[in-house]
Coordinates of C-alpha atoms and ligand atoms in Angstrom, one line a residue:
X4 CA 0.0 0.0 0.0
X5 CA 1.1 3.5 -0.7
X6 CA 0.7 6.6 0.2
X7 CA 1.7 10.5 -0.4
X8 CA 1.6 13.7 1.4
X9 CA 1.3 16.8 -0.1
X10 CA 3.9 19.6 1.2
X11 CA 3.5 23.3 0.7
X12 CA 5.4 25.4 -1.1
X13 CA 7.8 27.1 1.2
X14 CA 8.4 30.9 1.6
X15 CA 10.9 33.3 3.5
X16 CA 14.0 33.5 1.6
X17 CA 16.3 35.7 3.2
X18 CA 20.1 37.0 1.8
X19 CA 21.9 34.5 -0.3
X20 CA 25.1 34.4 2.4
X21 CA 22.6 33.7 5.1
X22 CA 21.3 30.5 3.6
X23 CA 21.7 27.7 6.0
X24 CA 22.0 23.6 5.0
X25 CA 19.8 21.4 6.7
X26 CA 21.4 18.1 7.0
X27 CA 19.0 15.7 8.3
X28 CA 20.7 12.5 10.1
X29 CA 17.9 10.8 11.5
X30 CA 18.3 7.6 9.6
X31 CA 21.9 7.2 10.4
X32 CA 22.6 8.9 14.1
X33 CA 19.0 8.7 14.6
X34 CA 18.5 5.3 13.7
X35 CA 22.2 4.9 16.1
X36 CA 19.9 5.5 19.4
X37 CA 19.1 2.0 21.0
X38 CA 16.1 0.1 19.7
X39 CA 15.6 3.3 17.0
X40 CA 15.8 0.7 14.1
X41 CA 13.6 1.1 11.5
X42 CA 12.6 -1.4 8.4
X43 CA 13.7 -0.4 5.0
X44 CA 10.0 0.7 4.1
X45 CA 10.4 2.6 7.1
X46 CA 13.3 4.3 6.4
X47 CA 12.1 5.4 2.9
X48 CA 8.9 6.5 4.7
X49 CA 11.2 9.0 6.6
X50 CA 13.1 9.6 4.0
X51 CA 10.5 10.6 1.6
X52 CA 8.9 12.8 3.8
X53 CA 12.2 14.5 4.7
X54 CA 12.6 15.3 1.3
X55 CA 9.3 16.5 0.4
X56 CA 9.9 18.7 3.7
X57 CA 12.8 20.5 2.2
X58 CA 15.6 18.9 4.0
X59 CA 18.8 19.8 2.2
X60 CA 20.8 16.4 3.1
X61 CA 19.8 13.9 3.9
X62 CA 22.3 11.3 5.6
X63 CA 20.9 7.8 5.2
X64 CA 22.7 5.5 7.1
X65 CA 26.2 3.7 7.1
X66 CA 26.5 1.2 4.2
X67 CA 29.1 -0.7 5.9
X68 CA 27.7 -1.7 8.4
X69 CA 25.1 -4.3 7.1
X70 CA 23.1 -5.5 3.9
X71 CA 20.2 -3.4 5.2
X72 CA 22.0 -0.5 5.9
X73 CA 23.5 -0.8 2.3
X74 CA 20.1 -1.4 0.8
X75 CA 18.3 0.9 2.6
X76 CA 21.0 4.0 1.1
X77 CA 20.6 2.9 -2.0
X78 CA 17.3 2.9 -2.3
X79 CA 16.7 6.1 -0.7
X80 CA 19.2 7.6 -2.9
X81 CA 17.3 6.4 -5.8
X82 CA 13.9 7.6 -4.3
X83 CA 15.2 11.1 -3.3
X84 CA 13.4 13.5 -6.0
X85 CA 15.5 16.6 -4.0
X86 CA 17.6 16.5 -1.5
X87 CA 21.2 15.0 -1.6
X88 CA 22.1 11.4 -0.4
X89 CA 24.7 11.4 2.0
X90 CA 26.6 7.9 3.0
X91 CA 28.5 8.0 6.1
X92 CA 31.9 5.8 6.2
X93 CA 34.9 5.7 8.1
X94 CA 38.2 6.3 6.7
X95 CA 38.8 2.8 5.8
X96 CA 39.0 2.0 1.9
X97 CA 36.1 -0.6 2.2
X98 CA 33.8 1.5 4.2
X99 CA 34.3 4.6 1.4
X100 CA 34.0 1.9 -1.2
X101 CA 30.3 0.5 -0.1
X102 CA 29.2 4.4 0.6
X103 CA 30.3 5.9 -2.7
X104 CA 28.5 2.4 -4.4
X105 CA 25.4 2.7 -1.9
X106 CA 24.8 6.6 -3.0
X107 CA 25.5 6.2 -6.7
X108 CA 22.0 6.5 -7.6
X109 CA 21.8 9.7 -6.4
X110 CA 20.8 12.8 -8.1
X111 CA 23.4 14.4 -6.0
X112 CA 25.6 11.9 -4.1
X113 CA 27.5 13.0 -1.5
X114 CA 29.5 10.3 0.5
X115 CA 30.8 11.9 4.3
X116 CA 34.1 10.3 6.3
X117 CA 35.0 10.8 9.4
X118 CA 37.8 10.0 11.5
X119 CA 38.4 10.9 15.4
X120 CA 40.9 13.5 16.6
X121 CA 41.2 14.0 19.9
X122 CA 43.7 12.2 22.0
X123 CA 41.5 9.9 23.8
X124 CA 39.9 8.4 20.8
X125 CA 43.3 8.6 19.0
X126 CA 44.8 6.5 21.9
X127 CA 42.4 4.2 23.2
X128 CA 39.6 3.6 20.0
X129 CA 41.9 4.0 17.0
X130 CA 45.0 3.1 18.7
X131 CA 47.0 5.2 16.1
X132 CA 49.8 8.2 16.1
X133 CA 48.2 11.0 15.2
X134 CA 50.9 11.3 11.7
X135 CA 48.6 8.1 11.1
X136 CA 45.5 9.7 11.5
X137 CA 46.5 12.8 9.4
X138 CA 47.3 10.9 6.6
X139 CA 43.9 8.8 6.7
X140 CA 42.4 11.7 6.4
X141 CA 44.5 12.7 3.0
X142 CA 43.2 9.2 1.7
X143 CA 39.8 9.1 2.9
X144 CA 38.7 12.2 1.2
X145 CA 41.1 11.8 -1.9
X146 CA 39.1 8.0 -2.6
X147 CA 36.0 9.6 -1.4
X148 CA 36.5 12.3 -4.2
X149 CA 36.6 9.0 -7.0
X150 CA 32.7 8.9 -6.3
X151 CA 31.6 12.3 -6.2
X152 CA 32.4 15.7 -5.9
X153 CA 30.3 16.2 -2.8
X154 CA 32.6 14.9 0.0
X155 CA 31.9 15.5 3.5
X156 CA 34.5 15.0 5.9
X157 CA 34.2 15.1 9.7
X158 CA 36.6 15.1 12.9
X159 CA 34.9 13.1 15.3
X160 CA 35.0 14.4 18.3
X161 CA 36.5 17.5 17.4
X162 CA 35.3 19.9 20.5
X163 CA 38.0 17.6 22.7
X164 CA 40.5 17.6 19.9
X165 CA 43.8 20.1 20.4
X166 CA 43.1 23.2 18.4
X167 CA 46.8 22.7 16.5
X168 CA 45.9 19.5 15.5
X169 CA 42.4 19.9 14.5
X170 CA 43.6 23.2 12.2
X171 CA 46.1 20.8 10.3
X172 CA 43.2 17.7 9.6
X173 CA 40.8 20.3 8.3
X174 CA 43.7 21.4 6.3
X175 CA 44.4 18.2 5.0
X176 CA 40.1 17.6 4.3
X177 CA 40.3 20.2 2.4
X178 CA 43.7 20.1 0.4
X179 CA 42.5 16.3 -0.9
X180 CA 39.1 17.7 -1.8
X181 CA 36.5 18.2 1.3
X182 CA 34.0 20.6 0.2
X183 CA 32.3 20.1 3.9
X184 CA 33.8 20.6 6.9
X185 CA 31.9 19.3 9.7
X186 CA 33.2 19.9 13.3
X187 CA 31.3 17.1 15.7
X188 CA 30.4 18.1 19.1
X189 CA 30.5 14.0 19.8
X190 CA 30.0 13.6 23.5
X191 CA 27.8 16.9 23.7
X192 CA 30.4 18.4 26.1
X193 CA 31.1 21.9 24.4
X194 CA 29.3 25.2 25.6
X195 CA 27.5 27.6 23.2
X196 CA 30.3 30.7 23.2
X197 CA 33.1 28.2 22.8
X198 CA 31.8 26.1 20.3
X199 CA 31.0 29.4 18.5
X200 CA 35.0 30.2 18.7
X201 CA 35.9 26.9 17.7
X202 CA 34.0 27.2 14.2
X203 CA 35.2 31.2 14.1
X204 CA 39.0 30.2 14.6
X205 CA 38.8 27.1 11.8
X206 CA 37.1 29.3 9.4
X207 CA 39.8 32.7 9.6
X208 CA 42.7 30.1 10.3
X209 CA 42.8 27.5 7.7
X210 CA 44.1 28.1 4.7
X211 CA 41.3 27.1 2.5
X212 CA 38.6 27.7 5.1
X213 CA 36.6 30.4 3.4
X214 CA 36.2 27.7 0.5
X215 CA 34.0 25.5 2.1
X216 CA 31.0 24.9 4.3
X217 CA 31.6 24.3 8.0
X218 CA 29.2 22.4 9.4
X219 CA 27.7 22.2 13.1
X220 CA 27.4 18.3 14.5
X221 CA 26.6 18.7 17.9
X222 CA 24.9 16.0 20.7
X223 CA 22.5 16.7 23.6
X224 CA 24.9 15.5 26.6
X225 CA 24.1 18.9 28.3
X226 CA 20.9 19.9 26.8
X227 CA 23.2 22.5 24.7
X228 CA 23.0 20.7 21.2
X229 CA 20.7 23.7 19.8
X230 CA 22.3 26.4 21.5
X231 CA 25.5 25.3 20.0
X232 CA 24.1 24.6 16.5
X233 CA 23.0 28.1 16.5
X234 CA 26.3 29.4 18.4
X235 CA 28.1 27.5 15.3
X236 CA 26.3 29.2 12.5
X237 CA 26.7 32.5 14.2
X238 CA 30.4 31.6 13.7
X239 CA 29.8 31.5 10.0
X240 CA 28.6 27.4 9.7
X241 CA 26.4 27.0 6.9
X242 CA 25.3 23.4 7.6
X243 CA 23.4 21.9 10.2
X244 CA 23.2 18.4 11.5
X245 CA 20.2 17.8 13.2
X246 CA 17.2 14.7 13.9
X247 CA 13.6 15.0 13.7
X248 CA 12.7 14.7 17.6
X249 CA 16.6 15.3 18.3
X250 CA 16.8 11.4 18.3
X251 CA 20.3 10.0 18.7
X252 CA 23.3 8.8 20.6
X253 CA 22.7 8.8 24.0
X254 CA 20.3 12.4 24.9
X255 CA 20.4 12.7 21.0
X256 CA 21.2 15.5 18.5
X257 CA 20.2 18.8 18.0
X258 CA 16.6 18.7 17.0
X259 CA 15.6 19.7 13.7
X260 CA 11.9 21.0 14.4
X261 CA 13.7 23.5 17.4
X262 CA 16.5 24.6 15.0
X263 CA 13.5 25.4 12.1
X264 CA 11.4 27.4 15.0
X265 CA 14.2 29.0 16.6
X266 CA 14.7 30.4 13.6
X267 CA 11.7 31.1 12.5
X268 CA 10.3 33.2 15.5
X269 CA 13.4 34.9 16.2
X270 CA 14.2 35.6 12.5
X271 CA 14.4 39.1 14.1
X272 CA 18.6 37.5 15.8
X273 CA 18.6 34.5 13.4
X274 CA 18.4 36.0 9.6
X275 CA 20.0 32.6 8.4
X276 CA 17.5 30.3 6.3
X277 CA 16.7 27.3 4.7
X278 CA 13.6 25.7 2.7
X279 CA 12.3 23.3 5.0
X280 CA 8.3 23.5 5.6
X281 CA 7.8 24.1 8.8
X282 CA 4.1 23.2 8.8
X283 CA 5.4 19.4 8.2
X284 CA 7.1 19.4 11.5
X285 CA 4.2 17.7 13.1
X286 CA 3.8 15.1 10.9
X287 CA 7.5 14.4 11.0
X288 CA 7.4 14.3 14.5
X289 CA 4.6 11.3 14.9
X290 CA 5.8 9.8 11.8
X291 CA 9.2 8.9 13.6
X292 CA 8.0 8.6 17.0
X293 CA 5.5 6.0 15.5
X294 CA 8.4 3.8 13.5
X295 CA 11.1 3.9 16.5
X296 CA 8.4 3.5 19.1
X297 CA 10.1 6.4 20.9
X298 CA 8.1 8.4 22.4
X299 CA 8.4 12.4 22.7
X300 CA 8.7 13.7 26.1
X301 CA 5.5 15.5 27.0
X302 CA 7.4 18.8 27.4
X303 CA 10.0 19.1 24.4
X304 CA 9.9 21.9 23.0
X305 CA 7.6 22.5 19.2
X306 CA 6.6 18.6 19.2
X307 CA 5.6 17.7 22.4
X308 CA 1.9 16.7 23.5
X309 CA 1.9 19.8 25.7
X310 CA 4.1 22.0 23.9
X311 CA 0.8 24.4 22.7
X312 CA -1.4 23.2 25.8
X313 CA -2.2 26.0 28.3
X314 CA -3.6 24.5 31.6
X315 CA -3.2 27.1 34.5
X316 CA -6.7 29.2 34.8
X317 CA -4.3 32.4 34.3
X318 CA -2.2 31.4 31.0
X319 CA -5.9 30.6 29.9
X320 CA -7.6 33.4 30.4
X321 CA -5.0 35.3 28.8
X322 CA -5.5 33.0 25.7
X323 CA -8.7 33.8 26.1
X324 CA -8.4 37.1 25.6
X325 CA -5.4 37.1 23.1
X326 CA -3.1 34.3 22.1
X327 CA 0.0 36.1 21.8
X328 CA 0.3 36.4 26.0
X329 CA 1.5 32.8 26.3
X330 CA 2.1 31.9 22.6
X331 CA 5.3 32.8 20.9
X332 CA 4.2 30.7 18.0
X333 CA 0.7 29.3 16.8
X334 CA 0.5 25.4 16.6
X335 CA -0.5 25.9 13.3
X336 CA 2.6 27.1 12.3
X337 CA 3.9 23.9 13.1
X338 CA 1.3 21.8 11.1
X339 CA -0.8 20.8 14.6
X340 CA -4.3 21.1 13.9
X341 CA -7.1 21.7 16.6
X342 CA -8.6 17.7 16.7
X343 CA -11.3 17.7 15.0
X344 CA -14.4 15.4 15.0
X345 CA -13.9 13.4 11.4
X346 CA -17.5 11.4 11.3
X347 CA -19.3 8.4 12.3
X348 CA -20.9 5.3 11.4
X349 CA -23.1 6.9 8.4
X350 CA -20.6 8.6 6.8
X351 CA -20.4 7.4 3.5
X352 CA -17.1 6.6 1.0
X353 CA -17.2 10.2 -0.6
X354 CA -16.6 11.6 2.8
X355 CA -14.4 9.5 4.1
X356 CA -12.1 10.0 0.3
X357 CA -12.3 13.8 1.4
X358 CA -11.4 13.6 5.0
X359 CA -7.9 11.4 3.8
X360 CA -7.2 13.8 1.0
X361 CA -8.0 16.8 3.4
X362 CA -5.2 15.3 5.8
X363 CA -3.0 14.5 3.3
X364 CA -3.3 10.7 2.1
X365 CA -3.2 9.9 -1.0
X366 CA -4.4 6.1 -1.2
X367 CA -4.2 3.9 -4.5
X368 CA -8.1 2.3 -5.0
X369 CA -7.1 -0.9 -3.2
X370 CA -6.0 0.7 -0.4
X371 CA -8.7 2.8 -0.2
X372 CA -11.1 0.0 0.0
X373 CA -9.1 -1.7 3.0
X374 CA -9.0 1.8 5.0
X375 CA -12.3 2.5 4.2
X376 CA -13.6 -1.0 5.9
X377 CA -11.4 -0.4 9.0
X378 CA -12.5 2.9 9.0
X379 CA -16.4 1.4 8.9
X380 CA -15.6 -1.0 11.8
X381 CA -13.7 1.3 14.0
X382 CA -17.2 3.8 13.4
X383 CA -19.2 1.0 14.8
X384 CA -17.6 0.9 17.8
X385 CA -16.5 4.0 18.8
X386 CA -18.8 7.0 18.5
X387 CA -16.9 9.8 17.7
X388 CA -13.5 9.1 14.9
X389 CA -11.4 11.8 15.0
X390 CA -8.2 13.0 12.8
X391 CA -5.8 10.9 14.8
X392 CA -7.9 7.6 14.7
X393 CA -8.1 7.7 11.2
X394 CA -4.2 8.8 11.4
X395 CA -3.1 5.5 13.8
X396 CA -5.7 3.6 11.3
X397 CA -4.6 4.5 8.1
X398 CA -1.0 3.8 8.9
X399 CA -1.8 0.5 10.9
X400 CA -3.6 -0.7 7.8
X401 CA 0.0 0.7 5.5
X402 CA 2.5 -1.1 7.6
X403 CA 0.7 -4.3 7.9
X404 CA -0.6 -4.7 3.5
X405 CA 2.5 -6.7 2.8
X406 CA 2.7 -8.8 5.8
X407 CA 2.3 -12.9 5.7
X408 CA 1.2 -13.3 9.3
X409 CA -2.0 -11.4 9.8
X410 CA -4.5 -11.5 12.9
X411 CA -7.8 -13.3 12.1
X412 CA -9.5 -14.1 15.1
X413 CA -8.2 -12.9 19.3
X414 CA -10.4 -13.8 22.5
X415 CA -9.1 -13.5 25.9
X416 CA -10.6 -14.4 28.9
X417 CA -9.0 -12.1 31.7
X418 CA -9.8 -10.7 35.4
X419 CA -8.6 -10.9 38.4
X420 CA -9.9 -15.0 39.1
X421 CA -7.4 -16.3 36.5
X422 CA -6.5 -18.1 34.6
X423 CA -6.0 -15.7 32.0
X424 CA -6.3 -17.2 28.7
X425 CA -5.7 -16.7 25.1
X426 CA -7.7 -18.4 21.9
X427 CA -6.0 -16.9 18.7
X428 CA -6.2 -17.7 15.5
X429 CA -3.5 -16.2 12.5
X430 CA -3.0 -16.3 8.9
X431 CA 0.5 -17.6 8.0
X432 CA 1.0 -17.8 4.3
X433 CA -2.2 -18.1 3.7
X434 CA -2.9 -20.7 6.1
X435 CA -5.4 -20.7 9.0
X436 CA -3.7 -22.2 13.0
X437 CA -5.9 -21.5 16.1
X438 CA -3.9 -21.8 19.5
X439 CA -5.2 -21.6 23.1
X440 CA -2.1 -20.2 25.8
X441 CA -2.3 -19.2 29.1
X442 CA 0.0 -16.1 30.5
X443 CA 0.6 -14.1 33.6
X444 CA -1.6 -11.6 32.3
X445 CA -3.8 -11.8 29.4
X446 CA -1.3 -9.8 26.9
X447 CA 1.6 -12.5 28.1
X448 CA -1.3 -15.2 26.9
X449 CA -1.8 -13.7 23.3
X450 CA 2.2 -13.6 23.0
X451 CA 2.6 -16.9 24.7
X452 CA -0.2 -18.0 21.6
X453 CA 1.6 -16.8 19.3
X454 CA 4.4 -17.8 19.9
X455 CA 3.2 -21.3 19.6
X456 CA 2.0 -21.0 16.2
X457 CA 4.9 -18.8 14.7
X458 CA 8.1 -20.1 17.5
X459 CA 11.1 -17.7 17.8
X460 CA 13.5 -16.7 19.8
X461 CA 13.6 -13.4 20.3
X462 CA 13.3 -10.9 23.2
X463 CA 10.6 -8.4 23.8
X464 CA 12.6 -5.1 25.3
X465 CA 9.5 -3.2 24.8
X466 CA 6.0 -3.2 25.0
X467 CA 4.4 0.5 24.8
X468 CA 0.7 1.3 25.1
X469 CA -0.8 4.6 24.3
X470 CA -4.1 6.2 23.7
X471 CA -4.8 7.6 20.3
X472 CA -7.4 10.0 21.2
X473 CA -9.4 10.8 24.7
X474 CA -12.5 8.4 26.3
X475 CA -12.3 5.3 27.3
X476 CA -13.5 4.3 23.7
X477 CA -10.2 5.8 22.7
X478 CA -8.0 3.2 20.2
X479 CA -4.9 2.1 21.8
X480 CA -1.7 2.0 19.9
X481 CA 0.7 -0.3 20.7
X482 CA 4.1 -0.8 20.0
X483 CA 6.3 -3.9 20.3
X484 CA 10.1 -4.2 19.9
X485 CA 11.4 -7.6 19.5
X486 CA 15.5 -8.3 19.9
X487 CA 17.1 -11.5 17.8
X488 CA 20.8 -12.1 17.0
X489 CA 21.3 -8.2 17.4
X490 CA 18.4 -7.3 15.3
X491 CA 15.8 -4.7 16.1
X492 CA 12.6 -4.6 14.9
X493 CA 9.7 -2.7 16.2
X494 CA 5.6 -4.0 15.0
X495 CA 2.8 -1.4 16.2
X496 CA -1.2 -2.1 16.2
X497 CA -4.1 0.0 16.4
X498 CA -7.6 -1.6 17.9
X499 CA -10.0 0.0 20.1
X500 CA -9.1 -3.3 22.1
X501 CA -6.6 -3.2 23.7
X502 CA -5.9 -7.1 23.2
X503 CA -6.3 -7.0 19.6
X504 CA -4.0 -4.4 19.3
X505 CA -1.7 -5.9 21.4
X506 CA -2.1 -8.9 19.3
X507 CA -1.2 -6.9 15.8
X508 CA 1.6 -5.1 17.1
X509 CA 3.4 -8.3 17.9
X510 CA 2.6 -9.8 14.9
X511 CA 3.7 -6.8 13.0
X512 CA 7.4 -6.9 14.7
X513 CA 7.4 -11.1 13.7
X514 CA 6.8 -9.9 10.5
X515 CA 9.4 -7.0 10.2
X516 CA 12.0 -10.1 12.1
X517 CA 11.5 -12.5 9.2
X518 CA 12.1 -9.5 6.9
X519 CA 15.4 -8.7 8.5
X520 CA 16.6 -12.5 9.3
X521 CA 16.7 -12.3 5.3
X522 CA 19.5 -10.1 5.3
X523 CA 22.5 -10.5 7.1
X524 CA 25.7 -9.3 5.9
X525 CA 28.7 -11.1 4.4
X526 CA 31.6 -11.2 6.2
X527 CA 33.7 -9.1 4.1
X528 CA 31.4 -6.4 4.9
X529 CA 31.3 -6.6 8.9
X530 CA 32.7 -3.5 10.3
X531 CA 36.2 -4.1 11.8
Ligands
KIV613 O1 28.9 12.4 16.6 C1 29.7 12.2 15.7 O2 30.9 12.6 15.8 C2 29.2 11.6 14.5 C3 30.2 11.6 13.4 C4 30.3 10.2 12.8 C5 29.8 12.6 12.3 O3 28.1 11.2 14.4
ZN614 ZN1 26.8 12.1 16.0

């Protein structure tokens, strides 16, 4: 099943030296986070949306690490109607080699190479002299340069590395051919004014400086990733690296949607710019949130559930009265639309066709038909639908079209007499099995069910519930990670039933696992 989202023309242009690159890395430091992994339709999910967004660059993972990764580069590089592909790879010939193949397809290829610079990664992770590490940099970017023109070299952790030093790798980056400089803030450890120096003194002192873009890479350690994006391009960076919901190593990267608002309210201190739609953020936002299974914090900043909600009497009075006493920016802005009430059980095909185009879907006729039945069901039993229940609906019914084990039939008998019981009954490959299982806890009997149909042996680090709207009719959305052989995948279900939705989600992660248990890299290509 497909679908497409229909972006707005974006607006706001400012001076031509003021024009900043968004370089989007939520599919490769993003995906780094634990249990962020995503499924190649996933990642081309993202990816597409980031491009129709206006992302500049768009860094889609790290070829060498896996067949997926690989794939899932290539394939978004071949997708990308816009933005450039970037491949991340380490200095290593074989690691350049499978980016500059993976991003071929591109319309505009770029591939990136780091290597780390400071002494403590010089001494204890690459155990090499730093002579060593200067010259890998001279090689990296000089084979880098035999796949494209657009090479991006980075010095991780370059905010711990000795100023001297750090002046003569850029040097080198750029001498063999860098035409981005990107200066990691790795372990999130720098501070806004000396960040801002660091990016100053690289860009007056190297000779060659002035020719290229400096870019701002900078981690959440301290909360200070934004500040010292922004500190960065006050410096003169033209490119920054950011993640939709600041996902990441550890606390994460700077996040793209604050970096798009804080400049975008405070244009009046910020004149840089860039063509990213800001009234996609929202949908960004869920759209990851939903394939990691990471939630957003109720209180970040632009994308979190309470980030436009007013609760004190006082705030709302003043809201009341005028919005611009607590509001420095609408939620419209931001593409967050007041929930509205969509229908109910009598609204017919022609309606339901307008409310998905109205929000953005674009379904082929098949797909249609299977949304439109779910849609029919859900109607019957919950009285009022509204955007977001056709929202965790639609995409339920989008992730789980291809899938060869499907849910048919779920009852559970629970309470607190025991013993709580599950009777399911799945599809697999066409095929009908019914299983009883009992569980401590009705969900452990639907697992423990289906596990005895469709055996595996992987571990569940996750199981997430949330409710998609209000009520106690709300639908719950739930998401389940499952962990084998050191693959992720995450499987979410939507149901007004809890059970059932239970039920899908874990059948949607089995599925994503025999996906990924197809692909598992070659030895040559195991990073070293
Ligand atoms: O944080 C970092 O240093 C990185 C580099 C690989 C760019 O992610
Ligand atoms: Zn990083």
């Amino acid at each position: 099943m497909t679908s497409k989202r229909k972006s707005k023309p974006t607006k706001a242009k400012g001076k031509a030296e003021d024009r900043v690159i968004i370089f989007d890395t939520t599919l490769r430091d993003g995906e780094q986070s634990p249990g962020a992994s995503m499924t190649l339709e996933e990642k081309l999910q993202v990816a597409e949306m980031l491009d129709e967004m206006g992302v500049d660059v768009i860094e889609a993972g790290f070829p060498i690490a896996s067949n997926g990764d690989f794939e899932a580069v290539s394939e978004i590089a071949k997708v990308a109607k816009n933005a450039v592909v970037a491949g991340l790879a380490r200095a290593g010939n074989k690691d350049i080699d499978r980016a500059g193949e993976a991003v071929k397809h591109a319309k505009r290829p770029r591939v990136h190479t780091f290597i780390s610079t400071s002494p403590v990664h010089m001494k204890y992770k690459l155990q090499m002299e730093s002579s060593a590490v200067l010259d890998a940099v001279t090689s990296s970017v000089q084979r880098a340069r035999t796949y494209t023109d657009d090479v991006e070299w980075s010095a991780e952790d370059a905010t711990r590395t000795e100023h001297d030093f750090l002046c003569r790798c850029v040097e080198a980056a750029i001498k063999a051919g860098a035409t981005t400089i990107n200066i990691p803030d790795t372990v999130g450890y720098s501070v806004p004014d000396e960040y801002h120096d660091l990016i100053r003194m690289l860009i007056e002192k190297v000779p060659g400086g002035d020719n290229v873009i400096f870019s701002t890479h900078c981690h959440n350690d301290l909360g200070l990733a934004v500040a010292n994006s922004l500190a960065g391009v006050r410096a003169g960076a033209r490119q920054i690296e950011c993640t939709i919901n600041g996902i990441g190593e550890r606390a994460g990267n700077a996040a793209l949607e604050e970096i798009i608002m804080a400049k975008n309210v405070r244009n009046d201190v910020i004149p840089h710019w860039n063509d990213v739609d800001p009234e996609m953020i929202t949908r960004a936002s869920k759209l990851v949130a939903g394939v990691t299974a990471f939630p957003v914090q109720y209180n970040k900043a632009i994308v979190g559930k309470n980030a436009f909600a007013h609760e004190s009497g006082i705030h709302q009075d003043g809201m009341l009265k005028n919005n611009q006493t607590y509001e420095i920016m609408t939620p419209e802005s931001v593409g967050l639309k007041e929930s509205s009430l969509v229908m109910g059980k009598h609204s017919g095909r022609h309606a339901f066709r307008e409310k998905l185009k109205e929000m953005g879907y674009e379904l082929g006729e098949n797909a249609f038909e299977d949304a439109f039945v779910r849609f029919k069901d859900l109607a019957d039993k919950k009285k009022h639908v509204f955007d977001e229940d056709i929202e965790a609906l639609v995409d339920d019914e989008m992730a789980s079209a291809d899938d060869r084990i499907k849910v048919v039939a779920l009852t559970v008998i629970a309470g607190t007499g025991g013993p709580q019981k599950a009777t399911i009954t799945l599809n697999v490959d066409g095929t009908q099995h019914t299983r009883e299982a009992g569980g401590d806890g009705p969900v452990d009997a639907i697992f423990n069910a289906i596990k005895d149909i469709v055996p595996h042996e992987a571990r569940l680090p996750l199981y997430q519930v949330h409710a998609v709207t209000e009520g106690t009719d709300a639908q719950a959305e739930v998401s389940v990670r499952l962990e084998e052989a050191g693959k992720t995948v995450t499987g979410r279900g939507a149901d007004t039933d809890t059970m059932v939705a239970s039920a899908r989600a874990y059948v949607s992660a089995l599925n994503k696992l025999r996906v990924k248990r197809k692909k598992t890299a070659p030895k040559s290509m195991m990073a070293s």
